[in-house]
PDB file of C-alpha atoms in Angstrom:
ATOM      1  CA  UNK A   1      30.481 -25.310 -54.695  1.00  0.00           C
ATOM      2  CA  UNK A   2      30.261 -22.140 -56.837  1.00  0.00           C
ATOM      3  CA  UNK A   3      29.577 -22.336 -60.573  1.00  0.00           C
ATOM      4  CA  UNK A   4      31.012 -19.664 -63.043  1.00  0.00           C
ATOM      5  CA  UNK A   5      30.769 -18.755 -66.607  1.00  0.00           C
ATOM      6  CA  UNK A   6      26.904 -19.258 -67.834  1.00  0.00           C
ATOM      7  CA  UNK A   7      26.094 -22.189 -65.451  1.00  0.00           C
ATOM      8  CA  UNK A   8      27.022 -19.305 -62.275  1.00  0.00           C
ATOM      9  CA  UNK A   9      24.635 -16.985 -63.972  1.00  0.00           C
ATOM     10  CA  UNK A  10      21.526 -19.500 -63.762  1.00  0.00           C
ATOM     11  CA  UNK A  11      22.347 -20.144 -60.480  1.00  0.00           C
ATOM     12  CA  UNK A  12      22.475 -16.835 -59.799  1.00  0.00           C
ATOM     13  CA  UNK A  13      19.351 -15.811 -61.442  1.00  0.00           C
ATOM     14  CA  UNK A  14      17.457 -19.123 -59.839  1.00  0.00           C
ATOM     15  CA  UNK A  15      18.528 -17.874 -56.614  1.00  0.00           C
ATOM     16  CA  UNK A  16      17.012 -14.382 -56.790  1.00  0.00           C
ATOM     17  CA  UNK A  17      14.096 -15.999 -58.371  1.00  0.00           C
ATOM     18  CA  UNK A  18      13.643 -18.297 -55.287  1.00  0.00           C
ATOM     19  CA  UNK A  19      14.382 -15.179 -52.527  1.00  0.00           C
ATOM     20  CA  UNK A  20      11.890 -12.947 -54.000  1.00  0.00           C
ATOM     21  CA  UNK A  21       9.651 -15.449 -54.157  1.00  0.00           C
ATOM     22  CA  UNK A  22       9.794 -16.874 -51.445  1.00  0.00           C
ATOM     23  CA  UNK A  23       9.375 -12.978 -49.490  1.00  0.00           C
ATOM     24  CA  UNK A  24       6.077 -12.285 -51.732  1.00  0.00           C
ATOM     25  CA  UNK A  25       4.428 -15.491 -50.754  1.00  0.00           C
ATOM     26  CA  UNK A  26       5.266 -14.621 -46.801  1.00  0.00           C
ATOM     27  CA  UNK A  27       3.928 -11.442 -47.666  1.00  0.00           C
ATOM     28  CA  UNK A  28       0.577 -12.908 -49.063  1.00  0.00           C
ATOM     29  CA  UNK A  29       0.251 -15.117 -46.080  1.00  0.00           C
ATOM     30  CA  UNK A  30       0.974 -12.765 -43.623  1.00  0.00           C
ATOM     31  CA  UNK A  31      -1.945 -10.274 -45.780  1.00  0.00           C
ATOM     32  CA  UNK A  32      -4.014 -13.081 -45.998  1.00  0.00           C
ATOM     33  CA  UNK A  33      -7.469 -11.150 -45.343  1.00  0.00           C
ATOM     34  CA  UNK A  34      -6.582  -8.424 -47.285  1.00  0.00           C
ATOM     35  CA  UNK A  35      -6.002 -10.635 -50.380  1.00  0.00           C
ATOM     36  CA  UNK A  36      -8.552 -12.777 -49.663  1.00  0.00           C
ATOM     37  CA  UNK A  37     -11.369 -10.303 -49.793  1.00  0.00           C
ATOM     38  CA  UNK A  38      -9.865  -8.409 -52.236  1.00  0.00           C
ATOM     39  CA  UNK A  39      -9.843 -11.485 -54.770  1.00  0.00           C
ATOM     40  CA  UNK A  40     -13.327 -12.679 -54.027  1.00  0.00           C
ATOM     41  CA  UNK A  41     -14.402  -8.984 -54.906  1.00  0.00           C
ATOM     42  CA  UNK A  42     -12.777  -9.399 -58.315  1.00  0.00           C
ATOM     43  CA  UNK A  43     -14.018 -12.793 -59.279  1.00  0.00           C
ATOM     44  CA  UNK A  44     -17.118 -11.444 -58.005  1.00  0.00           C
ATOM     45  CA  UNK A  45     -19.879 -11.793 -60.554  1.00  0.00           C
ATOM     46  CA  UNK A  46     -21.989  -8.708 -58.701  1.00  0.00           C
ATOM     47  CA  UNK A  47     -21.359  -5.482 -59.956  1.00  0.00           C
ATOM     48  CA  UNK A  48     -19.335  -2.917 -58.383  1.00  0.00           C
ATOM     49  CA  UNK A  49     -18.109  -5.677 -55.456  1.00  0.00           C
ATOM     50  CA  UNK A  50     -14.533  -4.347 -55.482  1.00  0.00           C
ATOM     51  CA  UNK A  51     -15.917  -0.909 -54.732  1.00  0.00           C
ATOM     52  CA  UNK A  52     -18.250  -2.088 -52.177  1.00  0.00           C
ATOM     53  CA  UNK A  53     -15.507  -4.257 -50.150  1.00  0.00           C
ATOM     54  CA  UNK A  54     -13.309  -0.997 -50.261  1.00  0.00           C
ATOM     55  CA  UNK A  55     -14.210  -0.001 -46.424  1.00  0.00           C
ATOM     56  CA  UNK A  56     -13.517  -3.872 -45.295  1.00  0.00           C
ATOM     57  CA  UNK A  57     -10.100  -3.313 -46.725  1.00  0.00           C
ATOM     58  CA  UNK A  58      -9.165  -0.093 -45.604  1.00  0.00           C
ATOM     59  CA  UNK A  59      -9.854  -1.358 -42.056  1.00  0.00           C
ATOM     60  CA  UNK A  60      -7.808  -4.688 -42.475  1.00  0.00           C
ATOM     61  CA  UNK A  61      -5.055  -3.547 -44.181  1.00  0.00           C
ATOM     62  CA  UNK A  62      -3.454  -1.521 -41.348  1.00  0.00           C
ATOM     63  CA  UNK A  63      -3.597  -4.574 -39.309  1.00  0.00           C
ATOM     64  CA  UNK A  64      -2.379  -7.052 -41.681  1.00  0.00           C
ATOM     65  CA  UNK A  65      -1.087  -5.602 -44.832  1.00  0.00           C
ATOM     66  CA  UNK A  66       1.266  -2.624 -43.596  1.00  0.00           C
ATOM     67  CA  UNK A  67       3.006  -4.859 -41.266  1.00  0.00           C
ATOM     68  CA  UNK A  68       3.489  -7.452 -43.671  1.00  0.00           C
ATOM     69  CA  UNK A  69       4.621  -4.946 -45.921  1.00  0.00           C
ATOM     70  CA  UNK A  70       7.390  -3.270 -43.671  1.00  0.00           C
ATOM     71  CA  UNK A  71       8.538  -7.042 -43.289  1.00  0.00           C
ATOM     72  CA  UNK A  72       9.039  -7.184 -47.294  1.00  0.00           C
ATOM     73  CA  UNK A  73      10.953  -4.034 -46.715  1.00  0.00           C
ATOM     74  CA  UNK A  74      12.822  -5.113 -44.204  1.00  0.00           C
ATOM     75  CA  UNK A  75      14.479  -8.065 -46.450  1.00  0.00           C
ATOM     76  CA  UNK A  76      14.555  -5.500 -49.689  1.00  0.00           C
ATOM     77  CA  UNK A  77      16.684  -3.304 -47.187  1.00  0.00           C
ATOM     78  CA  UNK A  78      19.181  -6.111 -46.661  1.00  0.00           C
ATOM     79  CA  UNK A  79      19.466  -7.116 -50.040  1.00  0.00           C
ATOM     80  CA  UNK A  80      20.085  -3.270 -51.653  1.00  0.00           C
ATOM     81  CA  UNK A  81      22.372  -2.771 -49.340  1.00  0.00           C
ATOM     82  CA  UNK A  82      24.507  -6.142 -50.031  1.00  0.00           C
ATOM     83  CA  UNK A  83      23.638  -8.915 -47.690  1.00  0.00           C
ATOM     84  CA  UNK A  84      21.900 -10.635 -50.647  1.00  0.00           C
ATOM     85  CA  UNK A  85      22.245 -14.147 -48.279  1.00  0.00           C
ATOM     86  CA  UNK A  86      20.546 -12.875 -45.327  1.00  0.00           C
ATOM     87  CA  UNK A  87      18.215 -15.711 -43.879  1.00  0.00           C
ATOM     88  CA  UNK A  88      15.118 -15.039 -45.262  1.00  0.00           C
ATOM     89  CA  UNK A  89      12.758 -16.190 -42.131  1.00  0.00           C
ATOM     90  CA  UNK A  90      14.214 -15.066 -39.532  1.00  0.00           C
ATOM     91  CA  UNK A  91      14.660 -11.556 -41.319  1.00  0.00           C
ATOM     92  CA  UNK A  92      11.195 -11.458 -42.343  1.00  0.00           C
ATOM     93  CA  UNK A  93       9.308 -12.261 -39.301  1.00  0.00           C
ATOM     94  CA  UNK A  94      11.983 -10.048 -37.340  1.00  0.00           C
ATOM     95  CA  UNK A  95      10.859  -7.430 -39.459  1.00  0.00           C
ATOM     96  CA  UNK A  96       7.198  -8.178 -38.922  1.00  0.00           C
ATOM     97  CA  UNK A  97       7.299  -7.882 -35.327  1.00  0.00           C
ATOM     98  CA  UNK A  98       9.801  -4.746 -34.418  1.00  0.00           C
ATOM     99  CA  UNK A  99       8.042  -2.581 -37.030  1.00  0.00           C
ATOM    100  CA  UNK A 100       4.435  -3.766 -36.672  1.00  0.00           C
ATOM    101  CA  UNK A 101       3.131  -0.771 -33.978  1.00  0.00           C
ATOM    102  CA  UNK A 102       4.873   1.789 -36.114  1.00  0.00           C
ATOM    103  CA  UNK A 103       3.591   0.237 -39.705  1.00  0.00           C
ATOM    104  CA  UNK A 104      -0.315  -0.014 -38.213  1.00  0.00           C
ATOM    105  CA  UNK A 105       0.150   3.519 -37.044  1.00  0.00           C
ATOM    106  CA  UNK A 106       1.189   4.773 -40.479  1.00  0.00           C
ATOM    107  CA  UNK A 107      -0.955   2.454 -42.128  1.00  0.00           C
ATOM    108  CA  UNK A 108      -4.035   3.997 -40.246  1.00  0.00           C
ATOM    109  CA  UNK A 109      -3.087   7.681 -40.522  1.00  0.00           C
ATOM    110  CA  UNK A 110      -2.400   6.905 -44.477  1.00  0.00           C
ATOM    111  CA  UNK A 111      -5.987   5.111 -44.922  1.00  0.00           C
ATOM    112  CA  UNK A 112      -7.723   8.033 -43.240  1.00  0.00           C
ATOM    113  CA  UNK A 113      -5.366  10.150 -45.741  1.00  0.00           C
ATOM    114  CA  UNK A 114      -6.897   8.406 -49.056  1.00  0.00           C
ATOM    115  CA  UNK A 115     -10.438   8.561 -47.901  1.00  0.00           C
ATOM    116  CA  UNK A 116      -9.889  12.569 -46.939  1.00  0.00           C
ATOM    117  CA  UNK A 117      -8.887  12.315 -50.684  1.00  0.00           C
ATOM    118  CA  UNK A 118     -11.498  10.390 -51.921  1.00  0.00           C
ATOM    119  CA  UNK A 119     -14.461  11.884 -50.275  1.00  0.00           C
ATOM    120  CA  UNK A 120     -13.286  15.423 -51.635  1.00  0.00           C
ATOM    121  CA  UNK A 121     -12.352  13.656 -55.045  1.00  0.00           C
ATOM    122  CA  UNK A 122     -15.782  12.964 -55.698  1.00  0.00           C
ATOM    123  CA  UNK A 123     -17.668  16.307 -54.389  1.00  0.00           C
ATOM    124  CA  UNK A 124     -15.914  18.176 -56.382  1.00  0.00           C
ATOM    125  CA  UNK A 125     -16.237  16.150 -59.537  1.00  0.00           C
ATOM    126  CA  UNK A 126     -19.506  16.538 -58.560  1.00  0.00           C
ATOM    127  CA  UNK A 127     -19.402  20.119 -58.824  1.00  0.00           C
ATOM    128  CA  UNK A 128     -19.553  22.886 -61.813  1.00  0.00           C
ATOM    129  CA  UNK A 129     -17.235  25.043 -63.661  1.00  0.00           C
ATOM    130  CA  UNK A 130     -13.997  25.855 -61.364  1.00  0.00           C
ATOM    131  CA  UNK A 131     -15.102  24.224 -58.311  1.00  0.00           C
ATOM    132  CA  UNK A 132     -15.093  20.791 -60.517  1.00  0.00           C
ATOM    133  CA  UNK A 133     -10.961  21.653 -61.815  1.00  0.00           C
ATOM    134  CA  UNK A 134     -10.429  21.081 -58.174  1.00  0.00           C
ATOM    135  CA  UNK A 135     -11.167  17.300 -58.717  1.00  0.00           C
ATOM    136  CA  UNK A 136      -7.729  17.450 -60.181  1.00  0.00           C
ATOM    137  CA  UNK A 137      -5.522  18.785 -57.330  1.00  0.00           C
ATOM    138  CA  UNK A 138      -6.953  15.838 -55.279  1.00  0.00           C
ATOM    139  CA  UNK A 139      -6.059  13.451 -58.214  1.00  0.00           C
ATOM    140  CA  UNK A 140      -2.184  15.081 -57.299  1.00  0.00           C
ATOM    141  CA  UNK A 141      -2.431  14.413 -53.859  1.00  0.00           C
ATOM    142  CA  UNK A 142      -3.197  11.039 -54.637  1.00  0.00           C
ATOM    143  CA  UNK A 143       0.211  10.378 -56.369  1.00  0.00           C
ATOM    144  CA  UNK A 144       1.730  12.497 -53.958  1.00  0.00           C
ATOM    145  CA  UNK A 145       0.911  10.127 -51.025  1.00  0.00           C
ATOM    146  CA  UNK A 146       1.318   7.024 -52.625  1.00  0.00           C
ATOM    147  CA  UNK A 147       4.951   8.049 -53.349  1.00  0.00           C
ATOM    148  CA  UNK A 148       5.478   8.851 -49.799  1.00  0.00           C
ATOM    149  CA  UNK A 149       3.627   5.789 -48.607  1.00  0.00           C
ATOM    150  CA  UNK A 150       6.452   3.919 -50.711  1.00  0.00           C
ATOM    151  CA  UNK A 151       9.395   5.958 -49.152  1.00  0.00           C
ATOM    152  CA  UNK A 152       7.383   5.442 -45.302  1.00  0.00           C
ATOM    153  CA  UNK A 153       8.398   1.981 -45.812  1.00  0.00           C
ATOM    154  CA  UNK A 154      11.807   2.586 -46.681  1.00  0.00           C
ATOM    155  CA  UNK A 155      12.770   5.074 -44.153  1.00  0.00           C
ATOM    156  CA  UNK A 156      11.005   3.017 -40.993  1.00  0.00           C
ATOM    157  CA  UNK A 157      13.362  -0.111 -41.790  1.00  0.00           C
ATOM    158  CA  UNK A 158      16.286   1.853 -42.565  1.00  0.00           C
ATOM    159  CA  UNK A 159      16.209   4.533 -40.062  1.00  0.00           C
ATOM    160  CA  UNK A 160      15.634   4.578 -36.292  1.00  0.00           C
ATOM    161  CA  UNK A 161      12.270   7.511 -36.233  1.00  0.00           C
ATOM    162  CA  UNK A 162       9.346   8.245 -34.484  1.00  0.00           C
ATOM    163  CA  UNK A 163       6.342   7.414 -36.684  1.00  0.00           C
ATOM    164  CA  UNK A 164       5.519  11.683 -37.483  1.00  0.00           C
ATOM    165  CA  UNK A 165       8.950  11.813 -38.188  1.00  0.00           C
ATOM    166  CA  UNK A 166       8.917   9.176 -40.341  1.00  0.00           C
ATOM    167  CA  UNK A 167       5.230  10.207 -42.183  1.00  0.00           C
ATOM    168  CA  UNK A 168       6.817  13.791 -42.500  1.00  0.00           C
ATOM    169  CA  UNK A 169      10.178  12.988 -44.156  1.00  0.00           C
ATOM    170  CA  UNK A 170       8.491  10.243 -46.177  1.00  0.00           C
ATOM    171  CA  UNK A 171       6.104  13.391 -47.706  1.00  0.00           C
ATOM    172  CA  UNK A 172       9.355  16.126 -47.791  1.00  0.00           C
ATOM    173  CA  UNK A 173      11.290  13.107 -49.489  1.00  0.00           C
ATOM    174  CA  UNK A 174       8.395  12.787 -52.251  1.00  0.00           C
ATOM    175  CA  UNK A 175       7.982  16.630 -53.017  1.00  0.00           C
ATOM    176  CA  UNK A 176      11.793  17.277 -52.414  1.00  0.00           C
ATOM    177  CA  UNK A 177      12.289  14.622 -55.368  1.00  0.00           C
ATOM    178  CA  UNK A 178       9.871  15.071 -58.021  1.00  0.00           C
ATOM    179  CA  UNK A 179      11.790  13.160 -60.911  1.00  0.00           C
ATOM    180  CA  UNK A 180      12.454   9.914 -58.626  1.00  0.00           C
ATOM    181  CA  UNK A 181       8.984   9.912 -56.917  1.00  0.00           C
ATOM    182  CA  UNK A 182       7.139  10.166 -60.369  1.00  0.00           C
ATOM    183  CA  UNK A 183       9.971   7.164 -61.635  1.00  0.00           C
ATOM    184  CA  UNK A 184       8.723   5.473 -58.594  1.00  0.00           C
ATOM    185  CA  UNK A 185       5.003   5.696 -59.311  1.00  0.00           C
ATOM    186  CA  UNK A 186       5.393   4.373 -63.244  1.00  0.00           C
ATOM    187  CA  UNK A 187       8.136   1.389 -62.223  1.00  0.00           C
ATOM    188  CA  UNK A 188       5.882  -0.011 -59.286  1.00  0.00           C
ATOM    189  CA  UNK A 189       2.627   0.869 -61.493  1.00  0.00           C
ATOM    190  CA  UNK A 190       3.971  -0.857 -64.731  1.00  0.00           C
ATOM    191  CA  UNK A 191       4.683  -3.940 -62.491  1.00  0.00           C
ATOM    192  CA  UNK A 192       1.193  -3.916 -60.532  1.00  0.00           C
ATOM    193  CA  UNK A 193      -0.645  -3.364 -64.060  1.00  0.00           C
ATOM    194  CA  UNK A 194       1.461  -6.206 -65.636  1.00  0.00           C
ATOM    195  CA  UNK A 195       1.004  -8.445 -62.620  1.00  0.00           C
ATOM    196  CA  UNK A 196      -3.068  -8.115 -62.499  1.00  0.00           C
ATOM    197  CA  UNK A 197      -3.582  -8.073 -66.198  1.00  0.00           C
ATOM    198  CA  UNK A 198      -1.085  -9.485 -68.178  1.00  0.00           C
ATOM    199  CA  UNK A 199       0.752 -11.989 -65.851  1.00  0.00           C
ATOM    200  CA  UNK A 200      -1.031 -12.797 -62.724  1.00  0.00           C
ATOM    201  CA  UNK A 201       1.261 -15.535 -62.030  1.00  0.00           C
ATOM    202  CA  UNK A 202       2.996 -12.732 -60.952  1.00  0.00           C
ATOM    203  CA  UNK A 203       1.260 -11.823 -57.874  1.00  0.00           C
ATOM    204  CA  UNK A 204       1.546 -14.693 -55.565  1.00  0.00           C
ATOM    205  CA  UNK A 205       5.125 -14.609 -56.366  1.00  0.00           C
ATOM    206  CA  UNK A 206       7.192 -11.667 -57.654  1.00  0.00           C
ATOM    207  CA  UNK A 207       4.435  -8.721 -57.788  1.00  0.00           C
ATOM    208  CA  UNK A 208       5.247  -7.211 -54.112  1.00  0.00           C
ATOM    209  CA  UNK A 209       8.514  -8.297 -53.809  1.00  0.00           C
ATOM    210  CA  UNK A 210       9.616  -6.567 -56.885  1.00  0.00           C
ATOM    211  CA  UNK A 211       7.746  -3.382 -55.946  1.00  0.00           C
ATOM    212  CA  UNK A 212       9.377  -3.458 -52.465  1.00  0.00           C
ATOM    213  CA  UNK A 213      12.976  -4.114 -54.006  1.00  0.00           C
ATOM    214  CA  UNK A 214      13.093  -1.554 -56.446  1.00  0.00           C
ATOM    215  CA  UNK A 215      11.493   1.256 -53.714  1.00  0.00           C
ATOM    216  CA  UNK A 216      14.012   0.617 -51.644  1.00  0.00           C
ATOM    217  CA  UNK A 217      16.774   0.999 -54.050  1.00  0.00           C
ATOM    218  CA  UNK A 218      15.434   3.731 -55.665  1.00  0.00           C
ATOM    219  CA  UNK A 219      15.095   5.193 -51.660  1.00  0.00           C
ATOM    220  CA  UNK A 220      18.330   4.165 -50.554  1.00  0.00           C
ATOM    221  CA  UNK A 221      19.917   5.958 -54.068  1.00  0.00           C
ATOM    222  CA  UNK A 222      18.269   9.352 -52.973  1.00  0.00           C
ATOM    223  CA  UNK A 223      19.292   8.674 -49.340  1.00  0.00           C
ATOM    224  CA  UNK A 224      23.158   8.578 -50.369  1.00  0.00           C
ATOM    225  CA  UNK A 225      22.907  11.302 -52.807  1.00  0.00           C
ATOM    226  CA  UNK A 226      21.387  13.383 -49.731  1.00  0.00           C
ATOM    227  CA  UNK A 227      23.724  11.730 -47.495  1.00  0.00           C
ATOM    228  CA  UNK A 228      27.195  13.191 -49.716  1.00  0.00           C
ATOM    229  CA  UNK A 229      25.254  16.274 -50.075  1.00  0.00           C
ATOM    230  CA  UNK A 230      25.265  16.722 -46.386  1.00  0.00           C
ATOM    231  CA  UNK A 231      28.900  15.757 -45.651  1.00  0.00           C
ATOM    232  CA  UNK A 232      29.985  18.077 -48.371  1.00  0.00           C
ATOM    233  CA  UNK A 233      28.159  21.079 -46.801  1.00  0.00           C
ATOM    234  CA  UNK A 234      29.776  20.112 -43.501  1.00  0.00           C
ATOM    235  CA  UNK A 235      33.410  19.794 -44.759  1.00  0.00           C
ATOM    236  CA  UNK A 236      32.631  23.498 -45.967  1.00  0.00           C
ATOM    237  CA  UNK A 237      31.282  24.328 -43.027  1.00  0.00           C
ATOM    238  CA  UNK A 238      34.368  23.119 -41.543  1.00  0.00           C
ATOM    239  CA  UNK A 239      36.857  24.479 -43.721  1.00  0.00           C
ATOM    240  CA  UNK A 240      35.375  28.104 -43.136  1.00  0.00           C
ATOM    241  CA  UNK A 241      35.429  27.962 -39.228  1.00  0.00           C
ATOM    242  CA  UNK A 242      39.469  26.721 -39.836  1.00  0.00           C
ATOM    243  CA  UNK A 243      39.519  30.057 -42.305  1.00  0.00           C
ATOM    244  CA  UNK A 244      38.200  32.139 -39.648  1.00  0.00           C
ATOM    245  CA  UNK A 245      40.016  30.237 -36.338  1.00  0.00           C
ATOM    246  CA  UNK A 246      43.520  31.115 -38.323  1.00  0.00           C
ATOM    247  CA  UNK A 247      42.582  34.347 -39.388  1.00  0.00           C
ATOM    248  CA  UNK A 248      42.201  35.626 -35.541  1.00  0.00           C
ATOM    249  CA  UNK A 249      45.782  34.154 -34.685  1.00  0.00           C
ATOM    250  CA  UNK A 250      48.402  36.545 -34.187  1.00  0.00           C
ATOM    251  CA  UNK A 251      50.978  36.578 -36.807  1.00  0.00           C
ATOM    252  CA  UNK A 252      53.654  34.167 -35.882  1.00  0.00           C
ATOM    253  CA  UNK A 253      56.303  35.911 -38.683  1.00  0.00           C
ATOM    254  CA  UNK A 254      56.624  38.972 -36.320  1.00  0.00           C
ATOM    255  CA  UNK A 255      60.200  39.667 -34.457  1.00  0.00           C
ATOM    256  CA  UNK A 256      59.473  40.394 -30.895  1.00  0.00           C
ATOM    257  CA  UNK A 257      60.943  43.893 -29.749  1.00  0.00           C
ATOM    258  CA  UNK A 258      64.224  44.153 -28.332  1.00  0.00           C
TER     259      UNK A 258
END
């Protein structure tokens, strides 16, 4: 039975409501050490707990989170790109398993990115006159790869790569597209700021899926912009080697000689 008018439009909205959250709390589940540790070091009544549980984290979350992650992706991918009634399961836990080698991989190479960044973060702020403006470069880098961590996502489950292929286009996609990657940092940082301190009813149940949804689209926008770009350039292409194919044909308005 399909509703129309305003009665369609609450079922519509209900819908989405129930797909994303039923995705974010698979993707809890699925992260459940990551979570876990991370919310027992913020209801922690010891000072600096969060910071101390850090390392823990960055050693899960490669095994757990990234994967579970790429799954999220997986069912964002299918529902940007129109199969909004794909079966959410079976999508997810596909997802899970055929990208969970590749999403560890990238998930380790990216944690042993941001502690690279955060080691030199903090001996240069420790540091004096110009040495200490350096501090700021790595502050840069920071947005830089969390961008392209966003787009690694989006190009594993949408394109068929080897995992340096898909680190390195993930990082030319972010610098290549300054506007969109610095859109993509404030949308999925307004949501993760509203979700921990304003609404944290939020997090078990529309934080990640909304983040994943809107990278994705926001991917798969820049993807088909690139994507026209490219077809354009090879109809050109094309058109010029016609040019010069007709150019080096005899001319067919000659008489022959007697």
């Amino acid at each position: 039975m399909e509703f129309k008018g305003v009665m369609g439009g609450f079922y519509r909205i209900s819908e989405w409501i129930m797909r994303l959250s039923v995705i974010n709390l698979l993707w809890i589940i699925c992260s459940i050490p990551v979570f876990l540790l991370g919310l027992l070091s913020l209801t922690s009544p010891v000072e600096g707990a969060l910071l101390s549980s850090l390392p823990f984290l960055a050693v899960l979350a490669p095994f757990t989170l990234f994967p579970a992650t790429a799954a999220m992706f997986t069912v964002a991918r299918k529902w940007v790109t129109g199969d909004g009634d794909v079966p959410l399961l079976k999508t997810f836990f596909r997802g899970y398993k055929e990208n969970y080698v590749q999403s560890m991989i990238g998930g380790l190479l990216f944690v042993i990115i941001f502690v690279i960044i955060y080691v030199n973060y903090h001996f240069y702020m420790g540091q004096t006159g110009t040495l200490r403006l350096l501090s700021v470069l790595f502050i840069a880098f920071t947005f830089i790869i969390t961008a392209s961590m966003f787009n690694f996502f989006s190009i594993m489950v949408h394109l068929h790569m080897k995992i340096f292929q898909i680190i390195k286009n993930s990082i030319l996609i972010t610098i290549g597209n300054p506007i969109n990657s610095v859109v993509l940092i404030i949308c999925n940082g307004v949501i993760l700021y509203v979700s921990l301190f304003k609404f944290t009813f939020l997090i078990p149940f529309f934080m990640g899926s909304l983040m994943a949804a809107f990278s994705f689209w926001q991917f798969h926008r820049s993807f088909q912009r690139l994507q026209t770009k490219q077809e354009q350039l090879e109809e050109k292409n094309r058109l010029r080697e016609e040019e010069a194919e007709a150019a080096k044909l005899p001319d067919t308005d000659e008489q022959p000689k007697d």
